[in-house]
Every structure is written in C-alpha cells, then in structure tokens.
PDB file of C-alpha atoms in Angstrom:
ATOM      1  CA  MET A   2       0.052   0.429  -0.073  1.00 62.00           C
ATOM      2  CA  ASP A   3       1.263   3.542  -0.800  1.00 78.00           C
ATOM      3  CA  VAL A   4       1.370   6.002   2.094  1.00 85.00           C
ATOM      4  CA  LYS A   5       0.748   9.630   1.242  1.00 91.00           C
ATOM      5  CA  PRO A   6       3.798  11.885   2.201  1.00 92.00           C
ATOM      6  CA  LEU A   7       3.764  13.589   5.683  1.00 94.00           C
ATOM      7  CA  SER A   8       1.973  16.694   5.323  1.00 95.00           C
ATOM      8  CA  ASP A   9       2.765  19.833   7.210  1.00 95.00           C
ATOM      9  CA  GLN A  10      -0.423  19.344   9.242  1.00 95.00           C
ATOM     10  CA  GLU A  11       0.374  15.943  10.089  1.00 95.00           C
ATOM     11  CA  PHE A  12       3.779  17.273  11.583  1.00 94.00           C
ATOM     12  CA  GLN A  13       2.433  19.314  13.744  1.00 95.00           C
ATOM     13  CA  GLN A  14       0.121  16.671  15.104  1.00 95.00           C
ATOM     14  CA  PHE A  15       3.181  14.863  15.918  1.00 94.00           C
ATOM     15  CA  GLN A  16       5.077  17.816  17.254  1.00 94.00           C
ATOM     16  CA  ARG A  17       2.402  18.326  19.727  1.00 93.00           C
ATOM     17  CA  PHE A  18       2.023  14.564  20.571  1.00 92.00           C
ATOM     18  CA  ILE A  19       5.904  13.946  21.372  1.00 92.00           C
ATOM     19  CA  PHE A  20       5.768  17.207  23.315  1.00 91.00           C
ATOM     20  CA  ASP A  21       2.815  16.388  25.549  1.00 88.00           C
ATOM     21  CA  ALA A  22       3.945  12.636  25.956  1.00 84.00           C
ATOM     22  CA  ALA A  23       7.701  13.764  26.545  1.00 84.00           C
ATOM     23  CA  GLY A  24       8.531  17.081  26.852  1.00 85.00           C
ATOM     24  CA  ILE A  25      10.381  17.511  23.684  1.00 86.00           C
ATOM     25  CA  THR A  26      10.214  20.351  21.601  1.00 87.00           C
ATOM     26  CA  MET A  27      10.641  19.014  17.870  1.00 88.00           C
ATOM     27  CA  SER A  28      11.951  21.478  15.455  1.00 89.00           C
ATOM     28  CA  ASP A  29      10.362  21.883  11.631  1.00 92.00           C
ATOM     29  CA  ALA A  30      13.704  20.568  10.702  1.00 92.00           C
ATOM     30  CA  LYS A  31      12.579  17.203  12.048  1.00 92.00           C
ATOM     31  CA  LYS A  32       9.938  16.229   9.488  1.00 94.00           C
ATOM     32  CA  MET A  33      11.940  13.788   7.677  1.00 93.00           C
ATOM     33  CA  LEU A  34      13.107  12.270  10.490  1.00 90.00           C
ATOM     34  CA  VAL A  35       9.498  11.519  11.882  1.00 93.00           C
ATOM     35  CA  SER A  36       8.398  10.388   8.407  1.00 94.00           C
ATOM     36  CA  GLY A  37      11.026   7.978   8.535  1.00 93.00           C
ATOM     37  CA  ARG A  38      10.845   6.533  12.022  1.00 92.00           C
ATOM     38  CA  LEU A  39       7.316   6.150  11.899  1.00 95.00           C
ATOM     39  CA  ALA A  40       6.829   4.742   7.810  1.00 93.00           C
ATOM     40  CA  LYS A  41       6.969   1.195   8.555  1.00 92.00           C
ATOM     41  CA  ARG A  42       4.300   1.387  11.598  1.00 94.00           C
ATOM     42  CA  VAL A  43       2.005   3.214   9.292  1.00 94.00           C
ATOM     43  CA  GLN A  44       2.256   0.488   6.725  1.00 92.00           C
ATOM     44  CA  ALA A  45       1.940  -2.235   9.605  1.00 92.00           C
ATOM     45  CA  HIS A  46      -1.164  -0.532  10.530  1.00 93.00           C
ATOM     46  CA  GLY A  47      -2.479  -0.711   7.195  1.00 92.00           C
ATOM     47  CA  CYS A  48      -2.805   3.165   7.323  1.00 92.00           C
ATOM     48  CA  ASP A  49      -2.791   5.051   3.869  1.00 91.00           C
ATOM     49  CA  SER A  50      -1.506   8.130   5.900  1.00 93.00           C
ATOM     50  CA  TYR A  51       0.384   9.572   8.762  1.00 95.00           C
ATOM     51  CA  GLY A  52      -2.938  11.532   9.700  1.00 93.00           C
ATOM     52  CA  GLU A  53      -4.844   7.945   9.885  1.00 93.00           C
ATOM     53  CA  TYR A  54      -1.838   6.533  12.073  1.00 94.00           C
ATOM     54  CA  PHE A  55      -2.208   9.075  13.917  1.00 94.00           C
ATOM     55  CA  GLN A  56      -5.776   8.386  14.964  1.00 92.00           C
ATOM     56  CA  VAL A  57      -4.439   4.978  16.237  1.00 92.00           C
ATOM     57  CA  ILE A  58      -2.139   6.031  18.660  1.00 90.00           C
ATOM     58  CA  LYS A  59      -4.456   8.806  19.985  1.00 85.00           C
ATOM     59  CA  ASP A  60      -6.185   5.749  21.696  1.00 75.00           C
ATOM     60  CA  LYS A  61      -4.651   6.108  24.974  1.00 64.00           C
ATOM     61  CA  LYS A  62      -5.235   2.080  25.575  1.00 69.00           C
ATOM     62  CA  SER A  63      -3.315   1.375  22.450  1.00 73.00           C
ATOM     63  CA  SER A  64       0.038  -0.634  22.951  1.00 85.00           C
ATOM     64  CA  GLU A  65       1.059   1.683  20.036  1.00 91.00           C
ATOM     65  CA  LEU A  66       1.211   4.445  21.762  1.00 89.00           C
ATOM     66  CA  GLN A  67       4.497   3.258  23.400  1.00 87.00           C
ATOM     67  CA  VAL A  68       5.727   2.216  20.443  1.00 90.00           C
ATOM     68  CA  ALA A  69       5.513   5.774  18.714  1.00 92.00           C
ATOM     69  CA  ILE A  70       6.997   7.355  21.755  1.00 89.00           C
ATOM     70  CA  ASP A  71       9.695   4.637  21.494  1.00 85.00           C
ATOM     71  CA  LEU A  72      10.368   5.648  17.674  1.00 90.00           C
ATOM     72  CA  LEU A  73      10.530   9.458  18.415  1.00 89.00           C
ATOM     73  CA  THR A  74      12.598   9.536  21.187  1.00 84.00           C
ATOM     74  CA  THR A  75      16.588   9.840  20.791  1.00 72.00           C
ATOM     75  CA  ASN A  76      18.745   7.460  22.435  1.00 70.00           C
ATOM     76  CA  GLU A  77      22.640   8.311  22.027  1.00 75.00           C
ATOM     77  CA  THR A  78      24.834   6.957  24.428  1.00 88.00           C
ATOM     78  CA  TYR A  79      27.889   5.143  25.016  1.00 92.00           C
ATOM     79  CA  PHE A  80      30.009   4.102  28.110  1.00 97.00           C
ATOM     80  CA  PHE A  81      32.232   6.416  29.623  1.00 97.00           C
ATOM     81  CA  ARG A  82      30.606   9.328  27.989  1.00 95.00           C
ATOM     82  CA  GLU A  83      32.075  12.644  29.183  1.00 95.00           C
ATOM     83  CA  PRO A  84      34.722  10.620  31.525  1.00 96.00           C
ATOM     84  CA  LYS A  85      35.507  13.757  33.734  1.00 97.00           C
ATOM     85  CA  HIS A  86      32.241  13.411  35.560  1.00 98.00           C
ATOM     86  CA  PHE A  87      33.094   9.980  36.446  1.00 98.00           C
ATOM     87  CA  GLU A  88      36.629  10.782  37.345  1.00 98.00           C
ATOM     88  CA  PHE A  89      34.611  13.459  39.672  1.00 98.00           C
ATOM     89  CA  LEU A  90      32.209  11.007  41.076  1.00 98.00           C
ATOM     90  CA  ARG A  91      35.251   8.827  42.192  1.00 98.00           C
ATOM     91  CA  ASN A  92      37.798  11.097  43.122  1.00 98.00           C
ATOM     92  CA  THR A  93      35.401  13.961  44.987  1.00 98.00           C
ATOM     93  CA  ILE A  94      31.839  12.821  45.860  1.00 98.00           C
ATOM     94  CA  LEU A  95      32.674   9.115  46.869  1.00 98.00           C
ATOM     95  CA  PRO A  96      35.028  10.440  49.503  1.00 97.00           C
ATOM     96  CA  GLN A  97      32.646  12.850  51.104  1.00 96.00           C
ATOM     97  CA  LEU A  98      29.645  10.123  51.141  1.00 96.00           C
ATOM     98  CA  PRO A  99      28.837   8.311  54.725  1.00 94.00           C
ATOM     99  CA  VAL A 100      29.863   4.325  54.564  1.00 92.00           C
ATOM    100  CA  ASN A 101      26.958   3.479  57.225  1.00 94.00           C
ATOM    101  CA  ARG A 102      24.058   3.508  54.102  1.00 96.00           C
ATOM    102  CA  PRO A 103      23.645   2.569  50.982  1.00 97.00           C
ATOM    103  CA  ILE A 104      25.053   4.696  48.004  1.00 98.00           C
ATOM    104  CA  ARG A 105      22.237   5.665  45.664  1.00 98.00           C
ATOM    105  CA  ILE A 106      22.903   7.052  42.248  1.00 98.00           C
ATOM    106  CA  TRP A 107      20.155   7.932  39.800  1.00 98.00           C
ATOM    107  CA  SER A 108      20.606   8.062  35.906  1.00 98.00           C
ATOM    108  CA  GLY A 109      17.476  10.329  34.775  1.00 95.00           C
ATOM    109  CA  ALA A 110      17.497   9.177  31.017  1.00 91.00           C
ATOM    110  CA  SER A 111      19.469   6.019  30.839  1.00 93.00           C
ATOM    111  CA  SER A 112      18.722   5.173  27.650  1.00 92.00           C
ATOM    112  CA  SER A 113      20.284   1.434  26.801  1.00 94.00           C
ATOM    113  CA  GLY A 114      22.230   1.140  30.119  1.00 96.00           C
ATOM    114  CA  GLU A 115      25.637   2.406  29.064  1.00 97.00           C
ATOM    115  CA  GLU A 116      25.702   5.348  31.634  1.00 97.00           C
ATOM    116  CA  PRO A 117      24.217   3.304  34.633  1.00 98.00           C
ATOM    117  CA  TYR A 118      26.620   0.274  34.194  1.00 98.00           C
ATOM    118  CA  THR A 119      29.640   3.316  33.949  1.00 98.00           C
ATOM    119  CA  ILE A 120      28.576   4.533  37.118  1.00 98.00           C
ATOM    120  CA  ALA A 121      28.277   0.811  38.450  1.00 98.00           C
ATOM    121  CA  MET A 122      31.722  -0.053  37.476  1.00 98.00           C
ATOM    122  CA  VAL A 123      33.062   3.031  39.032  1.00 98.00           C
ATOM    123  CA  LEU A 124      31.390   2.446  42.413  1.00 98.00           C
ATOM    124  CA  ASP A 125      32.178  -1.200  42.522  1.00 97.00           C
ATOM    125  CA  ASP A 126      35.797  -0.206  41.803  1.00 97.00           C
ATOM    126  CA  ALA A 127      36.071   2.685  44.272  1.00 97.00           C
ATOM    127  CA  LEU A 128      33.883   1.624  47.272  1.00 96.00           C
ATOM    128  CA  ASN A 129      35.775  -1.677  48.433  1.00 90.00           C
ATOM    129  CA  GLY A 130      32.747  -3.485  49.233  1.00 90.00           C
ATOM    130  CA  LEU A 131      30.432  -1.028  50.557  1.00 95.00           C
ATOM    131  CA  SER A 132      26.854  -0.810  49.794  1.00 96.00           C
ATOM    132  CA  TRP A 133      25.581   0.872  46.533  1.00 97.00           C
ATOM    133  CA  GLU A 134      22.652   1.215  44.258  1.00 97.00           C
ATOM    134  CA  VAL A 135      22.274   2.662  40.716  1.00 98.00           C
ATOM    135  CA  PHE A 136      18.803   3.515  39.598  1.00 98.00           C
ATOM    136  CA  GLY A 137      18.319   3.785  35.706  1.00 98.00           C
ATOM    137  CA  SER A 138      14.971   5.074  33.770  1.00 97.00           C
ATOM    138  CA  ASP A 139      13.707   6.577  30.627  1.00 94.00           C
ATOM    139  CA  ILE A 140      10.355   7.131  28.786  1.00 91.00           C
ATOM    140  CA  SER A 141      11.270   4.472  26.550  1.00 90.00           C
ATOM    141  CA  MET A 142      10.803   1.077  27.209  1.00 90.00           C
ATOM    142  CA  ARG A 143      12.447  -0.556  24.041  1.00 88.00           C
ATOM    143  CA  VAL A 144      15.861   1.136  25.340  1.00 91.00           C
ATOM    144  CA  LEU A 145      15.032  -0.331  28.715  1.00 94.00           C
ATOM    145  CA  GLU A 146      14.838  -4.005  27.770  1.00 94.00           C
ATOM    146  CA  ARG A 147      18.015  -3.557  25.939  1.00 93.00           C
ATOM    147  CA  ALA A 148      19.142  -2.094  29.568  1.00 96.00           C
ATOM    148  CA  GLN A 149      18.315  -4.724  31.252  1.00 97.00           C
ATOM    149  CA  SER A 150      19.980  -7.680  29.322  1.00 97.00           C
ATOM    150  CA  GLY A 151      23.344  -5.643  29.788  1.00 97.00           C
ATOM    151  CA  HIS A 152      24.175  -7.133  26.303  1.00 97.00           C
ATOM    152  CA  TYR A 153      26.383  -4.988  23.974  1.00 96.00           C
ATOM    153  CA  VAL A 154      28.219  -5.296  20.637  1.00 94.00           C
ATOM    154  CA  MET A 155      32.018  -5.170  21.174  1.00 93.00           C
ATOM    155  CA  GLU A 156      32.279  -1.834  19.530  1.00 91.00           C
ATOM    156  CA  ARG A 157      30.226  -0.073  22.564  1.00 91.00           C
ATOM    157  CA  GLY A 158      32.796  -1.119  24.845  1.00 91.00           C
ATOM    158  CA  ARG A 159      35.680   1.051  23.132  1.00 93.00           C
ATOM    159  CA  ASP A 160      35.713   3.398  25.918  1.00 95.00           C
ATOM    160  CA  ILE A 161      35.592   1.267  28.985  1.00 97.00           C
ATOM    161  CA  PRO A 162      39.260   1.023  30.558  1.00 96.00           C
ATOM    162  CA  LYS A 163      40.662  -2.576  29.848  1.00 95.00           C
ATOM    163  CA  SER A 164      40.869  -3.057  33.591  1.00 96.00           C
ATOM    164  CA  TYR A 165      37.108  -2.668  34.000  1.00 97.00           C
ATOM    165  CA  LEU A 166      36.478  -4.492  30.383  1.00 96.00           C
ATOM    166  CA  SER A 167      38.106  -7.761  31.818  1.00 95.00           C
ATOM    167  CA  ARG A 168      36.747  -7.345  35.058  1.00 97.00           C
ATOM    168  CA  TYR A 169      32.913  -6.811  34.339  1.00 97.00           C
ATOM    169  CA  CYS A 170      32.669  -7.655  31.292  1.00 97.00           C
ATOM    170  CA  LEU A 171      32.117 -11.326  29.602  1.00 96.00           C
ATOM    171  CA  LYS A 172      33.415 -11.807  26.035  1.00 94.00           C
ATOM    172  CA  GLY A 173      31.004 -13.558  24.087  1.00 94.00           C
ATOM    173  CA  THR A 174      31.679 -16.745  21.943  1.00 93.00           C
ATOM    174  CA  GLY A 175      30.163 -18.565  19.181  1.00 95.00           C
ATOM    175  CA  ALA A 176      26.715 -17.137  18.045  1.00 94.00           C
ATOM    176  CA  ASN A 177      27.598 -14.341  20.379  1.00 94.00           C
ATOM    177  CA  ASP A 178      31.209 -13.534  19.032  1.00 94.00           C
ATOM    178  CA  GLY A 179      31.685  -9.749  18.815  1.00 94.00           C
ATOM    179  CA  THR A 180      29.590  -8.951  21.608  1.00 97.00           C
ATOM    180  CA  PHE A 181      29.937  -8.613  25.448  1.00 97.00           C
ATOM    181  CA  LEU A 182      27.585  -9.221  28.587  1.00 98.00           C
ATOM    182  CA  VAL A 183      27.932  -6.929  31.492  1.00 98.00           C
ATOM    183  CA  SER A 184      28.751  -9.094  34.414  1.00 97.00           C
ATOM    184  CA  ARG A 185      25.840 -10.624  36.602  1.00 97.00           C
ATOM    185  CA  GLU A 186      27.448  -8.907  39.418  1.00 95.00           C
ATOM    186  CA  LEU A 187      26.753  -5.633  38.214  1.00 96.00           C
ATOM    187  CA  ARG A 188      23.448  -6.438  36.758  1.00 97.00           C
ATOM    188  CA  CYS A 189      22.095  -7.317  40.089  1.00 96.00           C
ATOM    189  CA  LYS A 190      23.131  -4.031  41.326  1.00 96.00           C
ATOM    190  CA  VAL A 191      21.551  -1.737  38.460  1.00 98.00           C
ATOM    191  CA  LYS A 192      17.841  -1.509  38.586  1.00 98.00           C
ATOM    192  CA  PHE A 193      16.042   0.006  35.535  1.00 98.00           C
ATOM    193  CA  ALA A 194      12.224   1.194  35.242  1.00 97.00           C
ATOM    194  CA  GLN A 195      10.086   3.466  32.891  1.00 95.00           C
ATOM    195  CA  VAL A 196       9.953   7.311  34.240  1.00 96.00           C
ATOM    196  CA  ASN A 197       8.212   9.824  32.350  1.00 93.00           C
ATOM    197  CA  LEU A 198      10.292  12.825  33.867  1.00 95.00           C
ATOM    198  CA  ASN A 199       7.504  15.318  32.407  1.00 91.00           C
ATOM    199  CA  GLN A 200       4.907  13.626  34.927  1.00 92.00           C
ATOM    200  CA  SER A 201       4.855  13.137  38.818  1.00 94.00           C
ATOM    201  CA  LEU A 202       7.714  10.882  39.801  1.00 96.00           C
ATOM    202  CA  PRO A 203       7.247   7.805  41.493  1.00 95.00           C
ATOM    203  CA  ASP A 204       8.542   7.013  45.299  1.00 95.00           C
ATOM    204  CA  LEU A 205      12.009   6.395  44.537  1.00 96.00           C
ATOM    205  CA  GLY A 206      13.781   7.610  47.843  1.00 97.00           C
ATOM    206  CA  LEU A 207      16.759   9.988  47.874  1.00 98.00           C
ATOM    207  CA  PHE A 208      19.623   9.613  45.897  1.00 98.00           C
ATOM    208  CA  ASP A 209      23.079  11.022  46.442  1.00 98.00           C
ATOM    209  CA  VAL A 210      23.806  11.821  42.902  1.00 98.00           C
ATOM    210  CA  ILE A 211      21.606  12.537  40.167  1.00 98.00           C
ATOM    211  CA  PHE A 212      23.020  12.486  36.400  1.00 98.00           C
ATOM    212  CA  LEU A 213      20.629  13.999  33.928  1.00 97.00           C
ATOM    213  CA  ARG A 214      22.835  14.386  30.681  1.00 96.00           C
ATOM    214  CA  ASN A 215      22.206  15.297  27.457  1.00 89.00           C
ATOM    215  CA  VAL A 216      18.404  15.180  27.716  1.00 88.00           C
ATOM    216  CA  MET A 217      17.485  18.846  28.545  1.00 90.00           C
ATOM    217  CA  ILE A 218      18.617  19.848  24.966  1.00 86.00           C
ATOM    218  CA  TYR A 219      15.103  18.506  23.645  1.00 85.00           C
ATOM    219  CA  PHE A 220      13.161  20.388  26.035  1.00 91.00           C
ATOM    220  CA  ASN A 221      12.154  24.253  26.279  1.00 91.00           C
ATOM    221  CA  THR A 222      12.974  26.659  29.172  1.00 94.00           C
ATOM    222  CA  GLU A 223       9.873  25.920  31.172  1.00 95.00           C
ATOM    223  CA  THR A 224       9.974  22.000  30.589  1.00 94.00           C
ATOM    224  CA  LYS A 225      13.525  22.393  31.888  1.00 96.00           C
ATOM    225  CA  ARG A 226      12.611  24.192  35.001  1.00 97.00           C
ATOM    226  CA  GLN A 227       9.975  21.968  35.838  1.00 96.00           C
ATOM    227  CA  VAL A 228      12.002  18.633  35.254  1.00 96.00           C
ATOM    228  CA  VAL A 229      14.939  20.023  37.582  1.00 98.00           C
ATOM    229  CA  GLN A 230      12.257  20.787  40.183  1.00 97.00           C
ATOM    230  CA  ARG A 231      10.762  17.496  39.975  1.00 97.00           C
ATOM    231  CA  LEU A 232      14.069  15.568  40.272  1.00 98.00           C
ATOM    232  CA  LEU A 233      15.165  17.670  43.416  1.00 98.00           C
ATOM    233  CA  THR A 234      12.599  16.310  45.322  1.00 97.00           C
ATOM    234  CA  SER A 235      14.756  13.149  45.043  1.00 98.00           C
ATOM    235  CA  LEU A 236      18.114  14.479  45.767  1.00 98.00           C
ATOM    236  CA  ARG A 237      19.671  14.475  49.441  1.00 98.00           C
ATOM    237  CA  SER A 238      20.657  17.921  50.820  1.00 98.00           C
ATOM    238  CA  GLY A 239      24.228  18.220  49.939  1.00 98.00           C
ATOM    239  CA  GLY A 240      23.656  15.772  46.928  1.00 98.00           C
ATOM    240  CA  TYR A 241      25.153  16.377  43.296  1.00 98.00           C
ATOM    241  CA  PHE A 242      23.313  16.809  40.144  1.00 98.00           C
ATOM    242  CA  ILE A 243      25.324  16.534  36.851  1.00 98.00           C
ATOM    243  CA  ILE A 244      24.153  17.502  33.487  1.00 97.00           C
ATOM    244  CA  SER A 245      26.006  17.528  30.352  1.00 95.00           C
ATOM    245  CA  HIS A 246      29.090  19.526  29.551  1.00 93.00           C
ATOM    246  CA  SER A 247      26.839  21.303  26.696  1.00 90.00           C
ATOM    247  CA  GLU A 248      24.153  22.181  28.765  1.00 92.00           C
ATOM    248  CA  SER A 249      23.737  24.996  31.664  1.00 92.00           C
ATOM    249  CA  LEU A 250      21.233  25.819  34.542  1.00 95.00           C
ATOM    250  CA  ASN A 251      21.368  29.246  34.110  1.00 92.00           C
ATOM    251  CA  GLY A 252      17.929  30.747  34.083  1.00 93.00           C
ATOM    252  CA  ILE A 253      16.821  27.115  34.904  1.00 95.00           C
ATOM    253  CA  ASN A 254      17.357  26.769  38.647  1.00 95.00           C
ATOM    254  CA  GLU A 255      18.639  29.236  41.454  1.00 93.00           C
ATOM    255  CA  THR A 256      18.578  27.025  44.178  1.00 96.00           C
ATOM    256  CA  LEU A 257      21.714  24.713  43.356  1.00 97.00           C
ATOM    257  CA  GLN A 258      24.998  25.904  43.686  1.00 97.00           C
ATOM    258  CA  MET A 259      27.485  25.499  40.761  1.00 97.00           C
ATOM    259  CA  VAL A 260      30.528  23.253  42.270  1.00 97.00           C
ATOM    260  CA  LYS A 261      32.041  23.417  38.509  1.00 95.00           C
ATOM    261  CA  PRO A 262      30.589  23.609  34.805  1.00 94.00           C
ATOM    262  CA  SER A 263      27.941  21.181  34.507  1.00 97.00           C
ATOM    263  CA  ILE A 264      28.268  19.975  38.044  1.00 98.00           C
ATOM    264  CA  TYR A 265      25.804  21.381  40.794  1.00 98.00           C
ATOM    265  CA  ARG A 266      24.716  20.808  44.456  1.00 98.00           C
ATOM    266  CA  LYS A 267      22.005  20.934  46.382  1.00 98.00           C
ATOM    267  CA  PRO A 268      22.411  23.067  49.672  1.00 96.00           C
TER     268      PRO A 268
END
C-alpha cells in the first residue's frame, strides 16, 4: 500500500504529541526524521496516511502509543561518555559520602544502559565492598529492555578502561562473538524502570547523585525548569546534580550551587 507523504499539518500533530508525552520540543527540521521513523508502523497498521496512523496512537489504551514514543525519542549514548564526570564522582563525591548506608545514584535518562553500568563499574571499583545502588530510568521501554539485558556489541565498549572490561564484562563466543555481557554481579545492583520526567515522579527514595545528561537539550526553558524542580525532590541535601558539558542551568534553577560547569550541589 502506498502511503501519502507526511503533510505539514500531520507533522504538527506529531510535534504536539511528543511534546505532550515527553516534553520534547521537535523543530520543523525534524519532519523527515518523523516520516522515516514512523513509515514502517504506518504500513504495519494498514494506514494510507500519517494522519490515519495518528488516530491509532491517540487511543491511550493502544499499545502503539508506547511504540510511537519509543521511535520518536533519541537514545544516543555510550560507555564513559564525558569521562571527567566519572573522575569527579570517584575522586571528589564518593570520599565525602557516609559509609553506614547504601550510596544511591540515579541516571535520569539512561537510554540503553551504558551510563548506569559505567556508574556501577566506578562504584564497585572505588567503594571496596561498601553497599551501593544504581537506578536507571527512561521513557522508552524499547531501550530499557536492552539496558536490562546488559548485552552490547563489542564496539560499544571501546571507551571502557581495559581493566574494567576484563573485570566486569564477559566476552561473547560462538553465536555471540563480537559482543560482550555486563557481569551478573553488576547487573544485579543496577535497577531499571520507565519514568516520564514530565509527569509526577514515583516515590523512589532519596539519591546522593542524579545524572541528567544530554536530555535537556530536547526541552524548552519551562520544561527544563519543571523537570529539574521535580528531580530535586529526590536529591538529598548536599547531593550532586550532574548535567552534560553542553548544557547549563543558568536561568533554569537558582537553588543549586555550581561546583564547576555542569556539576551542581543541592544546599
């Protein structure tokens, strides 16, 4: 079946949809991206237009709603991305934290799991047997399933230090050649769940550090303010809030104290 090209009016419907669902502001330049990512789903439902497919996902009981969100959210990540943050975690944050309770860290846009597992490697190596927990969340169920598996192609591990690679990753053989699996020891301590940062947050307890990196670039200013304020209710006093080097909280939040660019602390 031939599908009619995505019209400007239909594209505007999807722009509103992904903003309402995930807080993501999608520029007009993303029209081809939307068309390409949804094309197979439009055909799979036997729709002859994107507008007809939009009616399918408007039904909030439809499982296709989550499929569309998964396809329209960007999930680019890799192990030890922006490595200075992990050096700061190891050398500055961890020595300050109490040893009489578990250290808890939240990766707020964990995508396919590389960031939470990176944090886990640093914690396990640095804490010498002390108790710790890592929580990873994302709006996309598709990437969370990949994260929970802890299974990656070998190329994804190119930035993992060799000592960590040999200690925490199992090299695939046979049918799994060219891949690696994060060790069960780490996977058992990293929990994943779907969380929409643009809605009321579930009760997750308090965290010592929250990573929210490379996600606010998709939000407008007001959405950034709301997301940061929401997350801060889950951060302990004295806890650290870490964003990407390309992001800033200037004009977004005045309560956090900047320790250095991209690293903030809650009073």
